[in-house]
Coordinates of C-alpha atoms in Angstrom, one line a residue:
M252 CA -59.8 -5.6 29.8
D253 CA -59.6 -8.2 32.6
L254 CA -56.4 -9.7 30.6
F255 CA -54.6 -6.3 30.7
S256 CA -55.7 -5.5 34.2
N257 CA -54.3 -8.7 35.5
F258 CA -51.0 -8.2 33.6
N259 CA -48.1 -7.5 35.9
W260 CA -46.8 -4.3 34.2
T261 CA -44.4 -3.7 37.0
D262 CA -42.5 -7.0 36.4
L263 CA -42.5 -6.2 32.7
M264 CA -41.0 -2.8 33.1
V265 CA -38.4 -4.0 35.7
G266 CA -37.5 -7.0 33.2
A267 CA -37.2 -4.5 30.3
G268 CA -35.3 -2.1 32.2
T269 CA -32.8 -4.7 33.6
I270 CA -32.3 -6.0 29.9
I271 CA -31.6 -2.4 28.7
L272 CA -29.1 -1.8 31.5
K273 CA -27.4 -5.1 30.6
L274 CA -27.2 -4.1 27.0
I275 CA -25.7 -0.8 27.8
G276 CA -23.2 -2.4 30.2
I277 CA -22.1 -4.8 27.6
I278 CA -21.6 -2.2 24.9
I279 CA -19.6 -0.1 27.4
V280 CA -17.3 -3.1 28.2
F281 CA -17.0 -3.9 24.6
F282 CA -15.7 -0.5 23.6
I283 CA -13.6 -0.4 26.7
V284 CA -12.0 -3.8 25.9
K285 CA -11.7 -3.0 22.2
G286 CA -9.8 0.1 23.0
V287 CA -7.5 -1.4 25.6
G288 CA -7.0 -4.5 23.5
S289 CA -6.0 -2.4 20.4
T290 CA -3.7 -0.1 22.4
L291 CA -1.9 -3.3 23.9
I292 CA -1.4 -5.0 20.7
K293 CA 0.0 -1.8 19.0
R294 CA 2.4 -1.3 21.9
S295 CA 3.5 -4.9 21.9
F296 CA 4.4 -4.8 18.2
K297 CA 6.1 -1.4 18.7
K298 CA 8.4 -3.0 21.4
I299 CA 9.0 -6.1 19.2
T300 CA 10.0 -3.8 16.4
E301 CA 12.5 -1.9 18.5
K302 CA 14.0 -5.2 20.3
E303 CA 13.8 -7.9 17.6
N304 CA 15.4 -8.1 14.2
I305 CA 12.0 -7.5 12.3
S306 CA 11.2 -4.7 9.7
V307 CA 8.9 -1.9 10.3
G308 CA 6.7 -3.1 7.5
R309 CA 6.5 -6.8 8.6
S310 CA 5.6 -5.4 12.1
K311 CA 2.8 -3.2 10.7
T312 CA 1.6 -6.2 8.6
L313 CA 1.2 -8.6 11.7
E314 CA -0.1 -5.8 13.7
S315 CA -2.9 -5.2 11.2
L316 CA -3.7 -8.9 11.1
S317 CA -3.7 -9.3 14.9
L318 CA -6.0 -6.2 15.3
N319 CA -8.3 -7.9 12.5
L320 CA -8.5 -11.2 14.5
F321 CA -9.0 -9.5 17.8
S322 CA -12.0 -7.6 16.4
Y323 CA -13.7 -10.6 14.9
I324 CA -13.1 -12.6 18.3
L325 CA -14.6 -9.6 20.3
I326 CA -17.5 -9.3 18.1
F327 CA -18.4 -12.9 18.4
I328 CA -18.2 -12.9 22.2
F329 CA -20.3 -9.7 22.2
I330 CA -23.1 -11.5 20.1
V331 CA -23.0 -14.4 22.5
M332 CA -23.4 -12.2 25.5
V333 CA -26.2 -10.5 23.9
F334 CA -28.1 -13.7 23.2
E335 CA -27.4 -14.8 26.8
I336 CA -29.3 -11.7 27.9
F337 CA -32.4 -12.8 26.3
D338 CA -32.0 -16.3 27.9
Y339 CA -31.0 -17.8 24.5
D340 CA -28.6 -20.7 25.1
A341 CA -25.0 -19.8 23.8
K342 CA -24.3 -23.5 23.2
A343 CA -27.2 -23.6 20.8
L344 CA -25.9 -20.5 19.2
I345 CA -22.5 -22.0 18.5
A346 CA -24.1 -25.4 17.3
G347 CA -26.4 -23.4 15.1
A348 CA -23.6 -21.5 13.6
G349 CA -21.8 -24.7 12.7
V350 CA -24.8 -26.1 10.9
V351 CA -25.4 -22.9 9.1
G352 CA -21.7 -22.6 8.4
L353 CA -21.7 -26.1 6.9
A354 CA -24.7 -25.3 4.9
I355 CA -23.3 -22.1 3.4
G356 CA -19.8 -23.8 3.2
F357 CA -20.2 -24.6 -0.6
G358 CA -21.3 -21.2 -1.5
A359 CA -18.4 -19.6 0.6
Q360 CA -15.6 -21.1 -1.3
G361 CA -14.4 -17.5 -2.3
L362 CA -14.2 -16.5 1.4
V363 CA -12.3 -19.5 2.4
S364 CA -10.1 -19.0 -0.7
D365 CA -9.4 -15.4 0.6
V366 CA -8.4 -16.6 4.2
V367 CA -6.1 -19.3 2.8
T368 CA -4.3 -17.0 0.3
G369 CA -3.9 -14.4 2.9
F370 CA -2.4 -16.8 5.2
F371 CA 0.2 -18.0 2.8
L372 CA 0.9 -14.3 1.7
L373 CA 2.0 -13.7 5.4
L374 CA 3.8 -17.1 6.1
E375 CA 5.7 -16.8 2.8
K376 CA 6.5 -13.0 3.6
Q377 CA 5.4 -12.2 0.0
I378 CA 3.9 -8.8 1.1
D379 CA 4.2 -6.2 4.0
V380 CA 2.7 -3.1 4.9
D381 CA 4.3 -0.1 3.1
D382 CA 5.6 -2.3 0.1
Y383 CA 5.3 -1.2 -3.4
V384 CA 3.5 -3.8 -5.2
T385 CA 1.7 -4.7 -8.5
T386 CA -1.0 -7.3 -8.6
A387 CA -4.5 -8.0 -10.1
G388 CA -3.8 -5.1 -12.4
F389 CA -3.2 -2.5 -9.7
S390 CA 0.0 -0.9 -8.6
G391 CA 0.6 1.1 -5.2
I392 CA 1.4 1.0 -1.6
V393 CA 0.2 -1.8 0.5
E394 CA -1.8 -0.2 3.5
S395 CA -3.2 -3.3 4.9
V396 CA -3.2 -7.1 4.8
G397 CA -6.3 -8.8 6.4
L398 CA -7.7 -12.2 6.4
R399 CA -10.1 -11.5 3.6
T400 CA -8.8 -8.4 1.8
T401 CA -5.6 -6.5 1.1
Q402 CA -5.7 -2.7 0.7
I403 CA -3.4 -1.0 -1.7
R404 CA -3.1 2.8 -2.2
G405 CA -2.7 3.7 -5.9
F406 CA -0.3 6.7 -6.8
D407 CA -3.5 8.7 -7.6
G408 CA -4.7 8.3 -4.2
T409 CA -7.2 5.7 -4.9
L410 CA -7.6 2.9 -2.2
H411 CA -8.2 -0.5 -3.8
Y412 CA -9.6 -3.4 -1.8
L413 CA -8.6 -6.6 -3.3
P414 CA -10.0 -10.0 -2.3
N415 CA -7.0 -12.1 -1.4
R416 CA -7.9 -14.8 -4.0
Q417 CA -7.3 -12.3 -6.7
I418 CA -3.7 -12.1 -5.9
S419 CA -2.6 -15.1 -8.0
S420 CA 0.6 -13.2 -9.1
L421 CA 2.6 -10.7 -7.4
S422 CA 5.3 -8.4 -8.1
N423 CA 7.0 -6.9 -5.1
H424 CA 9.1 -3.9 -6.1
S425 CA 10.3 -3.1 -2.5
R426 CA 12.7 -5.9 -2.1
G427 CA 16.3 -4.7 -2.5
N428 CA 17.5 -1.7 -4.3
M429 CA 15.8 -0.2 -7.3
R430 CA 16.9 1.1 -10.7
A431 CA 17.1 4.8 -11.7
L432 CA 17.4 5.0 -15.5
V433 CA 17.9 8.1 -17.6
D434 CA 18.2 8.4 -21.4
I435 CA 19.4 11.7 -22.7
G436 CA 20.0 12.8 -26.4
I437 CA 22.8 14.7 -28.0
S438 CA 23.1 16.0 -31.5
Y439 CA 25.0 14.0 -34.2
S440 CA 27.4 17.0 -34.6
D441 CA 28.6 16.8 -31.1
D442 CA 31.7 14.8 -29.9
I443 CA 30.2 11.6 -28.1
D444 CA 33.4 11.0 -25.9
R445 CA 33.3 14.6 -24.6
A446 CA 29.5 14.3 -23.9
I447 CA 30.0 11.0 -21.9
E448 CA 32.8 12.6 -19.8
V449 CA 30.6 15.6 -19.1
L450 CA 27.8 13.6 -18.1
Q451 CA 29.8 11.2 -15.9
E452 CA 31.4 14.2 -14.1
A453 CA 27.7 15.4 -13.3
C454 CA 26.8 11.9 -12.3
N455 CA 29.8 11.9 -9.8
R456 CA 28.6 15.2 -8.3
I457 CA 25.1 13.7 -7.7
A458 CA 26.4 10.6 -6.2
A459 CA 28.5 12.6 -3.6
E460 CA 25.4 14.8 -2.6
D461 CA 22.6 11.9 -2.5
D462 CA 22.8 9.2 0.1
S463 CA 19.8 7.3 -1.3
I464 CA 22.1 6.4 -4.3
K465 CA 23.7 3.0 -3.5
E466 CA 25.7 2.5 -7.0
G467 CA 26.3 4.8 -9.7
P468 CA 25.3 6.7 -11.5
N469 CA 27.3 5.4 -14.5
V470 CA 27.1 6.6 -18.0
L471 CA 26.8 3.2 -20.0
G472 CA 27.2 4.7 -23.5
V473 CA 25.3 5.0 -26.6
Q474 CA 21.9 3.4 -26.1
S475 CA 20.5 4.1 -29.5
L476 CA 20.7 6.4 -32.8
G477 CA 17.6 8.3 -33.2
S478 CA 16.3 10.3 -36.3
S479 CA 17.8 13.4 -34.8
D480 CA 19.9 12.5 -31.9
V481 CA 22.3 10.1 -30.3
V482 CA 20.8 8.8 -27.2
I483 CA 23.0 8.1 -24.1
R484 CA 22.0 6.0 -21.2
I485 CA 22.8 6.5 -17.6
L486 CA 22.1 3.9 -14.8
A487 CA 22.1 4.0 -10.9
K488 CA 20.9 1.8 -8.2
T489 CA 19.0 3.6 -5.4
E490 CA 17.1 2.9 -2.0
N491 CA 13.7 1.6 -2.4
M492 CA 11.2 4.2 -3.4
A493 CA 14.0 6.8 -4.1
Q494 CA 14.5 5.9 -7.8
W495 CA 12.0 8.5 -9.2
A496 CA 13.5 11.3 -7.2
V497 CA 16.9 10.4 -8.3
E498 CA 15.9 10.2 -11.9
R499 CA 14.4 13.6 -11.7
K500 CA 17.5 15.1 -10.1
L501 CA 19.7 13.4 -12.7
R502 CA 17.7 14.8 -15.7
K503 CA 18.1 18.3 -14.1
A504 CA 21.8 18.0 -13.5
L505 CA 22.5 16.3 -16.8
K506 CA 20.7 19.1 -18.8
E507 CA 22.6 21.8 -17.0
A508 CA 26.0 20.1 -17.7
L509 CA 25.3 19.7 -21.3
D510 CA 24.2 23.3 -21.5
E511 CA 27.3 24.7 -19.6
N512 CA 29.7 22.7 -22.2
G513 CA 27.8 23.8 -25.3
I514 CA 26.4 20.4 -26.1
E515 CA 23.2 20.5 -27.9
I516 CA 20.1 18.5 -26.7
P517 CA 18.1 18.4 -30.1
F518 CA 14.5 19.4 -30.3
P519 CA 12.1 19.9 -33.1
H520 CA 12.1 23.2 -34.8
Q521 CA 9.5 24.8 -37.0
V522 CA 10.5 26.9 -39.9
F523 CA 7.9 29.4 -41.4
I524 CA 8.3 30.4 -44.9
G525 CA 6.3 33.3 -46.3
K526 CA 6.5 36.2 -48.7
S527 CA 8.2 39.4 -47.6
P528 CA 6.4 42.6 -47.8
E529 CA 8.2 43.7 -50.7
T530 CA 7.4 40.6 -52.8
Q531 CA 3.8 40.9 -51.8
N532 CA 3.6 44.4 -53.4

């Protein structure tokens, strides 16, 4: 009882209150600096995009990376300040972190590989935000490129988080114009030259209406001879990511043009053979 009676509870409460107030102050400052810093970074890259000759996708990629780095640095500073509140030497923390980092370095080769790969992806401009890519068995639109992971949104809506080291080979479908290709079949009894003429007229109308088409569409000619149809191929060059819409528009226009000119698109027929009511009796 003497031990507790002689204990200075007032100093303890004051000390604890001071620590709590400092922690609250640091947390408030952390979120303020994070919000202000993130806003400044975003505004800076917006101005750079408007003034400099830099693509929107490239700007978004560098902005994402800068925000990533800013967050890591801010978190480290926050941790150091918290340790200082408890009178823990920040230098010892940094030294200890170096020792621990060296100790786990051999086990963190994957992390190092992620960072190095991510650095070269950005340095060599292999990938940008909003690019359509195929890598590591996934296809989709790049949403973020970070130090450790790259985020790819699949066309079904799934968001894939890929460690950068898994990007050993990369196909970027967003560099340059894309190909829109349509194959359409006509019957063997129809005039091929007439069909090609009708299809090309329809292609010319679509080209005049759609600004996303950069070249063509051109009717290349007979692509193959099927079991029941003659396949004619049409090819166009479009703006990036517009190829699917152009293909859909072409199929509709070409089908309507063939129908208007009485050219048949073969399709399977089913013939039912049965006894008439008279023969059944």
